XYZ file of C-alpha atoms in Angstrom:
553
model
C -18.565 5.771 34.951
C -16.473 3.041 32.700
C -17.581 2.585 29.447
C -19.088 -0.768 28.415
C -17.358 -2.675 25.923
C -18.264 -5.763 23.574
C -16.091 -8.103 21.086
C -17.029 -9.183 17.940
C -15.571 -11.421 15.643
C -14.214 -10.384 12.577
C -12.024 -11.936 9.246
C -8.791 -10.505 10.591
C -9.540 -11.089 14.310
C -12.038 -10.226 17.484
C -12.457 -6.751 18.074
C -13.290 -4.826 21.820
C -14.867 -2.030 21.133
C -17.539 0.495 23.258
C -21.107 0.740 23.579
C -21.813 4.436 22.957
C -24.223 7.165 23.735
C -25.759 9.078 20.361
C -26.146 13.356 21.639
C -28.639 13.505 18.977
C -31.358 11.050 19.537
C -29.834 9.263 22.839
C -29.661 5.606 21.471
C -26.979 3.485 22.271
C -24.502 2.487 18.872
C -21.285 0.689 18.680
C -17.634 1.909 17.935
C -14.842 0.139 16.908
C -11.865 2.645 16.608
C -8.140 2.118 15.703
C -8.697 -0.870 13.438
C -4.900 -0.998 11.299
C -5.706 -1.350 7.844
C -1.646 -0.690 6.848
C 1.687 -1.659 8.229
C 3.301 1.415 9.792
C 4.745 3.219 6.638
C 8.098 4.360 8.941
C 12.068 4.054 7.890
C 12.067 2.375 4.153
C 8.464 2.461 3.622
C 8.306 6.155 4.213
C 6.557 7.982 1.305
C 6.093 3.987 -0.650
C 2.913 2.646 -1.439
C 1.031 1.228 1.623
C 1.043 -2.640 2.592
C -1.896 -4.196 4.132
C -1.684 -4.868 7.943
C -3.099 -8.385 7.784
C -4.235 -10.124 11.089
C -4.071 -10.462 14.626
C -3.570 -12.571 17.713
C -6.127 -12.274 20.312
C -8.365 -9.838 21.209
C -7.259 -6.156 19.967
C -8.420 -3.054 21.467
C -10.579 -0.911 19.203
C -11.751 1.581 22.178
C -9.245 4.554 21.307
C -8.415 6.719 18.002
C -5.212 5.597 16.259
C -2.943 8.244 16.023
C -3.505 11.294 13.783
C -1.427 11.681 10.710
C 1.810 13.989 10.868
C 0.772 17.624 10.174
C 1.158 21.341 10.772
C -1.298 22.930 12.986
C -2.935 25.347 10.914
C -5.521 26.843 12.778
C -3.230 29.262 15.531
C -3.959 32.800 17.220
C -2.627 35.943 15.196
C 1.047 36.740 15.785
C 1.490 33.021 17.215
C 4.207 30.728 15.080
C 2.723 27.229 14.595
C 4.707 23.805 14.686
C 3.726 20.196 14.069
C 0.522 19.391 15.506
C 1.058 17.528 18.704
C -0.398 13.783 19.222
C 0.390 12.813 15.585
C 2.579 9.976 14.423
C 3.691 8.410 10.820
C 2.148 5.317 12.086
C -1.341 6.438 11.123
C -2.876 3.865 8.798
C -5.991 2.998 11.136
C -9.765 3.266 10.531
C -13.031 3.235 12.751
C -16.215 1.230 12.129
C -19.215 2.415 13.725
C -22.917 0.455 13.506
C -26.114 1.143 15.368
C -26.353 -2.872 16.127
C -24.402 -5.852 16.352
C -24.356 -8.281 12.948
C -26.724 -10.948 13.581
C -26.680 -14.068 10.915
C -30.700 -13.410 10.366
C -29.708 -9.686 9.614
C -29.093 -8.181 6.371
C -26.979 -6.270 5.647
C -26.688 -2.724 5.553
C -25.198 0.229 3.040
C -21.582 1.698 3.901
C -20.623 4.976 3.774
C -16.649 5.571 3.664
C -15.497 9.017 4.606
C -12.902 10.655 3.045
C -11.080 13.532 5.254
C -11.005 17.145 4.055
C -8.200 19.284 4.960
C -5.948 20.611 1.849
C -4.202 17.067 1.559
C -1.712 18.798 4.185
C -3.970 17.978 7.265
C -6.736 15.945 8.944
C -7.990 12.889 10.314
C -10.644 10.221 10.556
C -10.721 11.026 14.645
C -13.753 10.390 16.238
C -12.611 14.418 18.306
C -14.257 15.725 15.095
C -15.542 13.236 13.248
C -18.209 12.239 15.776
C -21.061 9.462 13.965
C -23.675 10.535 16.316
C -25.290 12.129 13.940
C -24.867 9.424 10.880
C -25.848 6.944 12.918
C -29.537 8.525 13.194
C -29.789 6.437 9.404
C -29.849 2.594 9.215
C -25.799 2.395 7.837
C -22.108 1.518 8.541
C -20.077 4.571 9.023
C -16.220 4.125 8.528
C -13.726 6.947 8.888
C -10.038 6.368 8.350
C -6.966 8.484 8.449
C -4.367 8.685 5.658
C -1.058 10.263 4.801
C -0.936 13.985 4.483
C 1.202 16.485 2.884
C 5.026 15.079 1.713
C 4.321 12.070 3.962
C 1.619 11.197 1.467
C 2.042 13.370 -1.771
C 5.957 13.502 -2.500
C 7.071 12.069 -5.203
C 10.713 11.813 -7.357
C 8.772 11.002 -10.531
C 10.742 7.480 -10.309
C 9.415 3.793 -9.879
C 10.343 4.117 -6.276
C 8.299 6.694 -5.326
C 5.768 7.981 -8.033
C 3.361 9.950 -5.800
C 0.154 9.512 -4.589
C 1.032 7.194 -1.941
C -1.953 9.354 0.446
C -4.516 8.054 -2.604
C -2.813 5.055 -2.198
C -3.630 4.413 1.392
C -7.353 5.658 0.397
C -7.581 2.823 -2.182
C -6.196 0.333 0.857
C -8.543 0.916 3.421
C -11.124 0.771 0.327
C -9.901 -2.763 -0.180
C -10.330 -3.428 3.556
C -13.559 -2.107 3.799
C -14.308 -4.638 0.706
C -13.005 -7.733 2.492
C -14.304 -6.880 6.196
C -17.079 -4.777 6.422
C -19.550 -7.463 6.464
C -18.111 -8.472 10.244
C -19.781 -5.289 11.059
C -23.248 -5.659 9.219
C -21.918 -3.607 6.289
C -22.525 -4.754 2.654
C -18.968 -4.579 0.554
C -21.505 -4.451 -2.736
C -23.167 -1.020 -1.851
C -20.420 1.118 -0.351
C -20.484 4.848 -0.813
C -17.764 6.988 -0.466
C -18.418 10.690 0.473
C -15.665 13.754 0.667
C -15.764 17.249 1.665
C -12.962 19.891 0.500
C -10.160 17.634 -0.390
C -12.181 14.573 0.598
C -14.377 15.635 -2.217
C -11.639 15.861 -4.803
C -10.249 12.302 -3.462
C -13.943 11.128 -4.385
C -13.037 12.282 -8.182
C -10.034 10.763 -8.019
C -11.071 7.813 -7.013
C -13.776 8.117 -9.978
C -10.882 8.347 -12.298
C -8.147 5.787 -10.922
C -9.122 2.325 -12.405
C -7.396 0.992 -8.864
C -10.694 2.136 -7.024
C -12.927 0.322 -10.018
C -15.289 -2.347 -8.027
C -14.476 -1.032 -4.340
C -17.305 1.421 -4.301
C -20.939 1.701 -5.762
C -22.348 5.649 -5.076
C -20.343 8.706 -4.732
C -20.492 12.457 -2.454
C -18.368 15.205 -3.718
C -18.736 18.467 -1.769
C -16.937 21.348 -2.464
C -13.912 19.612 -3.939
C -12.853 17.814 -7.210
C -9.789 17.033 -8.771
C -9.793 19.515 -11.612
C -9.288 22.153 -8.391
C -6.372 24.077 -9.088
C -5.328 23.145 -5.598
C -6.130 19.799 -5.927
C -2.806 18.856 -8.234
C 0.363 18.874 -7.894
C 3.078 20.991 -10.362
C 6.780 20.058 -10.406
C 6.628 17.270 -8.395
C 10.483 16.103 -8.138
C 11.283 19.680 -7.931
C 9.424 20.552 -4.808
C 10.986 16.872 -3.272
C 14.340 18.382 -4.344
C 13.036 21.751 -2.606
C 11.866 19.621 0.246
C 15.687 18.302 0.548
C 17.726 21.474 0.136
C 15.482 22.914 2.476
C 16.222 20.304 5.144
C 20.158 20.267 4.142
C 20.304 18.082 1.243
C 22.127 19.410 -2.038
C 21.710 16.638 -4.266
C 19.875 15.907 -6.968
C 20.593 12.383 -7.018
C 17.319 10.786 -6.196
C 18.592 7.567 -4.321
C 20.372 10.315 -2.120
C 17.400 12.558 -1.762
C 15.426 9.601 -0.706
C 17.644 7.819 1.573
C 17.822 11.545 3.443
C 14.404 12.357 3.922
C 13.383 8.550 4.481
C 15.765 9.464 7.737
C 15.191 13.110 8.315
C 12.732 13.388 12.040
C 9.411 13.747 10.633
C 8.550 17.026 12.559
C 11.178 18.295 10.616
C 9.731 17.416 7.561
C 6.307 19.237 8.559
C 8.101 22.604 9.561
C 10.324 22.428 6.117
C 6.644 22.234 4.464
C 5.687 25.045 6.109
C 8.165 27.235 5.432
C 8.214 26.239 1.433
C 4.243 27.069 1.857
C 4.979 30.361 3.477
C 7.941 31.311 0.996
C 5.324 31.074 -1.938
C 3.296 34.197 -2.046
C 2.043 33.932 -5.509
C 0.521 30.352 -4.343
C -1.338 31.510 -1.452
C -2.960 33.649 -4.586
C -2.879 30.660 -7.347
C -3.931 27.536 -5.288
C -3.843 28.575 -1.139
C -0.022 27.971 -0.959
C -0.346 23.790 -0.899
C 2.868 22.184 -1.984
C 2.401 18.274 -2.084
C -0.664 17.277 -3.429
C -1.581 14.307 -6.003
C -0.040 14.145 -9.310
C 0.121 12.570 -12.464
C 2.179 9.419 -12.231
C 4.983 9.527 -14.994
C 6.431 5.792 -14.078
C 5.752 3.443 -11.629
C 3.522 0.019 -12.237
C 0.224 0.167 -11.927
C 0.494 3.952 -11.350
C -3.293 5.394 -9.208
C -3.204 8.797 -11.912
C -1.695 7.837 -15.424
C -2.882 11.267 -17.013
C -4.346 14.510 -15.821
C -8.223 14.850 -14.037
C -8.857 17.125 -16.839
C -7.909 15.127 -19.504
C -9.565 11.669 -17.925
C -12.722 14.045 -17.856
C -13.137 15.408 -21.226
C -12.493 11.373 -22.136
C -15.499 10.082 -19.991
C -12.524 7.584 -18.101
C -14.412 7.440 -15.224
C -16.294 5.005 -12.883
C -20.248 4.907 -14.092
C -22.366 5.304 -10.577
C -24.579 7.693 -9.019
C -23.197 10.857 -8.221
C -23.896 13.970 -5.933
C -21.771 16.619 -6.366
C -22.144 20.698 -5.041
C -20.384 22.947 -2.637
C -21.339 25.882 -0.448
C -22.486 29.499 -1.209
C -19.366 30.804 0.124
C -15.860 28.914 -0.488
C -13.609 31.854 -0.544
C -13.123 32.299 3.062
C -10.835 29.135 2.805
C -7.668 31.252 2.191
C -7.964 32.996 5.477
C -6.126 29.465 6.726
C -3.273 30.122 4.264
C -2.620 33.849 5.451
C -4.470 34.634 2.228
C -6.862 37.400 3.404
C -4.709 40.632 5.188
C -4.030 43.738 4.224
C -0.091 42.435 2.953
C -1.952 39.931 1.070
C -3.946 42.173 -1.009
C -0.822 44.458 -1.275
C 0.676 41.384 -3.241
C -2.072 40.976 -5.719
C -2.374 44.604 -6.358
C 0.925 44.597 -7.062
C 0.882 41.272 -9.257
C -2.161 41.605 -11.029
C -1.287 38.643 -13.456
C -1.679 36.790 -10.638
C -5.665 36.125 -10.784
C -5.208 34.443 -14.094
C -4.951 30.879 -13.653
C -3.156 28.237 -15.471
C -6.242 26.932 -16.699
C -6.184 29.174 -19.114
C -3.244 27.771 -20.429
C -1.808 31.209 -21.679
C 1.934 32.000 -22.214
C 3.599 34.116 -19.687
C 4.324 37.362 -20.340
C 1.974 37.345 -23.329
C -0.310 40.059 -24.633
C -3.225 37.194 -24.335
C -2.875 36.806 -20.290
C -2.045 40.508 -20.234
C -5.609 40.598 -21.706
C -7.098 37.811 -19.213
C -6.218 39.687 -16.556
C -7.942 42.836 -17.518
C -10.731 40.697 -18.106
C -11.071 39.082 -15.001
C -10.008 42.418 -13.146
C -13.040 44.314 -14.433
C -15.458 41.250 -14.316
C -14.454 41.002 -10.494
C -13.392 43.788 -8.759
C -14.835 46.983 -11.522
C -11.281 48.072 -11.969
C -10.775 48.688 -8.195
C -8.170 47.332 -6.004
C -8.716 44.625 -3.241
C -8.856 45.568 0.309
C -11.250 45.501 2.663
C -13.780 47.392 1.111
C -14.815 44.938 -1.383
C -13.294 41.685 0.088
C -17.214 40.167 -1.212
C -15.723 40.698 -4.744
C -12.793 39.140 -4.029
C -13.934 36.010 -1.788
C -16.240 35.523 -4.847
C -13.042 35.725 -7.153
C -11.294 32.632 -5.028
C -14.338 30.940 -4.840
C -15.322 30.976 -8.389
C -11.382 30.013 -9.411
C -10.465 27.416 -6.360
C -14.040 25.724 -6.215
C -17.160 26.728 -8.305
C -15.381 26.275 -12.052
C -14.037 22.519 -11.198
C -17.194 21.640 -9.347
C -19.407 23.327 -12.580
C -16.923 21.615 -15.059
C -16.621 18.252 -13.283
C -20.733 18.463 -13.113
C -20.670 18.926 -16.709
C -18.176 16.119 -18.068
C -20.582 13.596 -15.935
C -23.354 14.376 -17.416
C -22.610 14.538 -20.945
C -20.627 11.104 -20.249
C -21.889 9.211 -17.536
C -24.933 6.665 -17.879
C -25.657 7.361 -13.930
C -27.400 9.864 -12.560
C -26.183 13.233 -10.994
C -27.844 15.139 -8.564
C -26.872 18.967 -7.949
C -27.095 20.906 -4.442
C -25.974 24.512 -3.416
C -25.389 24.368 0.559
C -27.049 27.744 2.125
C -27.759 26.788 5.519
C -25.508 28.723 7.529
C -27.274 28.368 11.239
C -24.229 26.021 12.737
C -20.775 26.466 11.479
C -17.569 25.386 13.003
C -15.537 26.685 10.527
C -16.716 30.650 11.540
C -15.492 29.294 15.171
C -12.025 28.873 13.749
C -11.837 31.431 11.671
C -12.695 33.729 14.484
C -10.280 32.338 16.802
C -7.546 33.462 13.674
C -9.209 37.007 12.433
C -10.690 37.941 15.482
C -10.421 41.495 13.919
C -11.466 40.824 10.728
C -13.704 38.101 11.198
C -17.085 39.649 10.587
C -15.803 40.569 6.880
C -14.701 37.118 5.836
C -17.374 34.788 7.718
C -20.696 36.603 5.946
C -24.175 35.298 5.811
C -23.148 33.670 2.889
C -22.443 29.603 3.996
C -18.709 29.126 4.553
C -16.690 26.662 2.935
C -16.619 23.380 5.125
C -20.316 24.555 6.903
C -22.084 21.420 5.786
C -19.614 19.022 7.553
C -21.464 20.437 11.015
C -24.451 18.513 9.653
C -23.204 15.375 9.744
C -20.265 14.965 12.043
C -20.199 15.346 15.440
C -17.582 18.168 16.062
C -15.848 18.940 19.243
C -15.197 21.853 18.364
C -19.313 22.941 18.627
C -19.285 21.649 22.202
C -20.404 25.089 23.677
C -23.073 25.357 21.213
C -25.914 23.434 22.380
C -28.591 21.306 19.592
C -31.493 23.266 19.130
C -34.656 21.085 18.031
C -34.352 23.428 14.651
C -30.426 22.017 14.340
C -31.545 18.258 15.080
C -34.113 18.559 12.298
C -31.842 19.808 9.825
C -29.181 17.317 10.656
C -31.533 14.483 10.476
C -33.156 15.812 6.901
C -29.298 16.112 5.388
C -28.525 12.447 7.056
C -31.916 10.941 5.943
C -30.716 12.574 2.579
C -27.226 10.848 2.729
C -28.671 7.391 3.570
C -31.332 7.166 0.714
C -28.693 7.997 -1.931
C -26.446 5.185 0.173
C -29.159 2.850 0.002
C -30.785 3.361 -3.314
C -28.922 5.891 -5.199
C -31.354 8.153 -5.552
C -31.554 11.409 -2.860
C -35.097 11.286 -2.390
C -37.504 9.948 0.797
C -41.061 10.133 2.323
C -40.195 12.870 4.506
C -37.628 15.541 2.505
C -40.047 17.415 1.407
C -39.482 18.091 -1.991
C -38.522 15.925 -5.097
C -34.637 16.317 -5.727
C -34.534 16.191 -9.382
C -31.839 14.387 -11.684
C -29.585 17.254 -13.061
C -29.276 17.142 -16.672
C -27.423 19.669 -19.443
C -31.051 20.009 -21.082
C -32.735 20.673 -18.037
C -29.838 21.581 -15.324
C -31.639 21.868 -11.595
C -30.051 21.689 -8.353
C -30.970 21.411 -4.554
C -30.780 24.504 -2.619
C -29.323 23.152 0.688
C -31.008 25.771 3.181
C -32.935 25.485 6.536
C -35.448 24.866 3.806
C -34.867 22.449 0.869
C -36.121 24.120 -2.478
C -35.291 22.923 -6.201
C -34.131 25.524 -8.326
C -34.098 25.190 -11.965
C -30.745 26.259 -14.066
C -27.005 26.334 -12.603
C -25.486 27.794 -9.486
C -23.854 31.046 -10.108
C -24.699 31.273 -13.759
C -23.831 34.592 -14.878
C -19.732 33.790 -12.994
C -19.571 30.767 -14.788
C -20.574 31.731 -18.046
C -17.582 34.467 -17.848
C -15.551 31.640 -17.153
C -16.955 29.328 -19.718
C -16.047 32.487 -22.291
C -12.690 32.701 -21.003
C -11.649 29.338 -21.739
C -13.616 29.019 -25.220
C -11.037 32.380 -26.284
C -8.153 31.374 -25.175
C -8.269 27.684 -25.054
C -9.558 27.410 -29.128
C -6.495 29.216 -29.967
């Protein structure tokens, strides 16, 4: 049967878009999909800041995704070689609106949530395949989700005025400014919009917190198990791995006009299977920060550059935006690496073999020095009791990557906004492992190992299943226990959207302010339950020891 459509009017133009079915209460709701928000950054614009779109003529069709942005396929059956993901294109700058009514004059207007893709910086999209707002929509708000460059596309950067980096950020901060302008077309209320982020969606939220460019265009912000002082989340060497990027392609100069002008003309597919190989050449990475190459960096030149100095050193400053904060993660994180060919038997070969390995730059130490020589034995015996890693006690070492890729920035980020900030933060733990998409994937890429890495413990990514529609979950039917837990995390979302604080007549339980006096936090189950103290107290205060040795030296 054909879809029903309706056109609004909007700043920038009318709009067709569709009159939807919701599969989790049945009501109808409204989409308006493949809005532009950016010129198409192709040819000269390639890897430059973004340019707003601007207007257009007549009615445009907002009934279909815009394209997905260029990007690997990472998720692939063992002993299968993946390419570029097919149905992807540079021209990606587009974003979706969703509402549960038409705006009405006599109406007023309601609170926006903006989401913010996960997916390593390297992949993802705002598509409605897996970002479904069937399930947001159950709440009284605007949903927007918007796609935006990944990997070199959006992260390279020759540490020159031409191209400084961040240009992914960038396009984040532009359909930020569009939201700001339009969203009222739709209902939505440009003076309370919330972003929210999960993985590297919730590290672009702490960017975004830092980078005075985002000052103004948001009010409330969700970080989930992601923040920018992730050792994944930044990038090292910046105009070496473009010059990398180059020679890899063919290119043996170091001039940067030249490097530019090449890749600005090299086939973009190219460009993604060049990335992949760099990724795949990089053991040690897989170990240090799950093999990702172009990320966000610190902006050495440029005008008005997004990142002028390091997350951590913006932190310990208090240079960040003052609003209401929730920030947490998942039980679980580790099992991340298993995308990045990080959990095999050859992997844990490689760390056995390179013990200095677990010892992260954090630390700051010297290479080769008795002091990381000493970190390492540290962190060995903390972790794994003086064993090696293999199957045996892969818990220990999941815990390891979680504690070193996740749990420290999230506990140290937590920590820096609440001895600085004058808003509040709330603290969660996600535990509710009962519908995960990410085990589905992971299973389709370990089938023999699976069981080991996907544990009762909640996986890293688990809590997007409770508020996007996924595709992926199609075979698994919604149980009335699943629709009550998706509405309770929703209902959650929307109070904090609306009000800033967490709390509502039907959660339950009081969600507490977090505080370094009194430090409580939300455990995220298929029961809600305040705990007092920290999450994983007794890992974190090994870390906390760690960096008070080495870094007061």
């Amino acid at each position: 049967m054909e879809e029903k459509t309706v056109v609004i009017q909007t700043k920038l133009g009318q709009l067709r878009g569709l009159v939807k079915y919701s599969s989790l209460n049945g009501k109808n709701y409204y989409s308006f999909r493949g809005i532009p928000y950016g010129e198409p950054p192709l040819g000269e614009l390639r890897f430059k800041s973004p340019r707003p779109f601007g207007r257009w003529k007549g009615v445009r069709d907002a009934t279909e995704d815009g394209p997905s942005p260029k990007q690997p396929v990472l998720v692939h059956p063992p002993d299968t070689v993946p390419g570029p993901a097919l149905g992807t294109d540079e021209d990606c700058l587009y974003l979706s609106v969703f509402v549960n009514e038409l705006p009405r004059k006599s109406s007023s207007l309601k609170p926006v949530i903006v989401f913010l893709n996960e997916g390593g910086f390297l992949i993802g999209s705002g598509s409605s395949e897996n970002k479904g707002p069937d399930y947001l929509l159950h709440a009284d708000i605007v949903v927007v989700f918007f796609n935006y460059r990944c990997g070199a596309f959006g992260f390279l950067s020759l540490e020159n005025e031409e191209v400084p980096g961040n240009a992914g950020l960038k396009d984040q901060t532009l359909a930020l400014m569009w939201v700001h302008d339009n969203i009222e077309s739709f209902g939505g209320d440009p003076n309370n919009v919330t972003i929210f982020g999960l993985s590297a969606g919730g590290a672009s939220v702490l960017f975004h917190l830092l980078s005075p460019s985002s000052r103004g265009l948001f009010h409330k912000a969700v970080s989930r198990s992601g923040t920018a002082l992730d050792p994944w989340a930044l990038q090292d060497n910046s105009r070496g791995n473009a010059l990398k990027l180059a020679k890899k392609l063919g290119c043996s100069s170091e001039n940067q006009n030249e490097v530019l002008r090449f890749l600005q003309y090299t086939p973009a597919d190219d460009i993604v299977a060049a990335t992949t190989k760099i990724m795949s050449e990089d053991k040690e990475m897989v170990t240090k920060k799950v093999s990702l190459v172009f990320l966000p960096c610190v902006e050495i030149s440029g005008v008005e550059p997004f990142l002028s100095d390091t997350p951590r050193s913006l932190m310990e400053r208090g240079q960040f935006a003052q609003v209401p904060v929730i920030i947490g993660g998942c039980a679980q994180e580790g099992g991340v690496l298993a995308y990045f060919d990080g959990l095999n038997d050859e992997a844990f070969t490689r760390v056995n073999e390179n013990p200095v390995w677990i010892v992260p730059s954090s630390l700051g130490l010297k290479p080769g020095s008795a002091q990381e020589k000493e970190a390492e034995q540290d962190i060995w015996d903390f972790y794994f009791k003086g064993n090696w890693i293999s199957w045996t006690n892969i818990e220990d070492y999941l815990q390891y990557q979680a504690d070193v890729q996740f749990n420290i920035g999230i506990d140290t980020t937590r920590r820096h906004l609440l001895r600085y900030s004058t808003a509040p933060v709330y603290t969660y733990l996600f535990t509710n492992h009962t519908r995960c998409s990410v085990c589905f994937l992971l299973e389709l890429m370990h089938p023999k190992f699976f069981s080991k890495i996907c544990t009762k413990e909640t996986c890293h990514g688990a809590d997007g299943s409770f508020f996007y529609h996924n595709s992926i979950l199609h075979h698994l039917p919604l149980t009335q226990e699943n629709k009550e837990d998706i509405k309770r995390n929703v209902d959650t979302l929307a109070a904090f959207a609306s009000t800033g604080n967490p709390n509502h007549s039907d959660l339950g339980v009081e969600w507490r302010k977090d505080s370094l006096r009194n430090p409580c936090y939300m455990d995220i189950g298929t029961t809600w339950t305040l705990s007092e103290g920290t999450t994983f107290t007794d890992r974190m205060d090994f870390w906390k020891g760690l960096l008070q040795k080495y870094n007061s030296n």
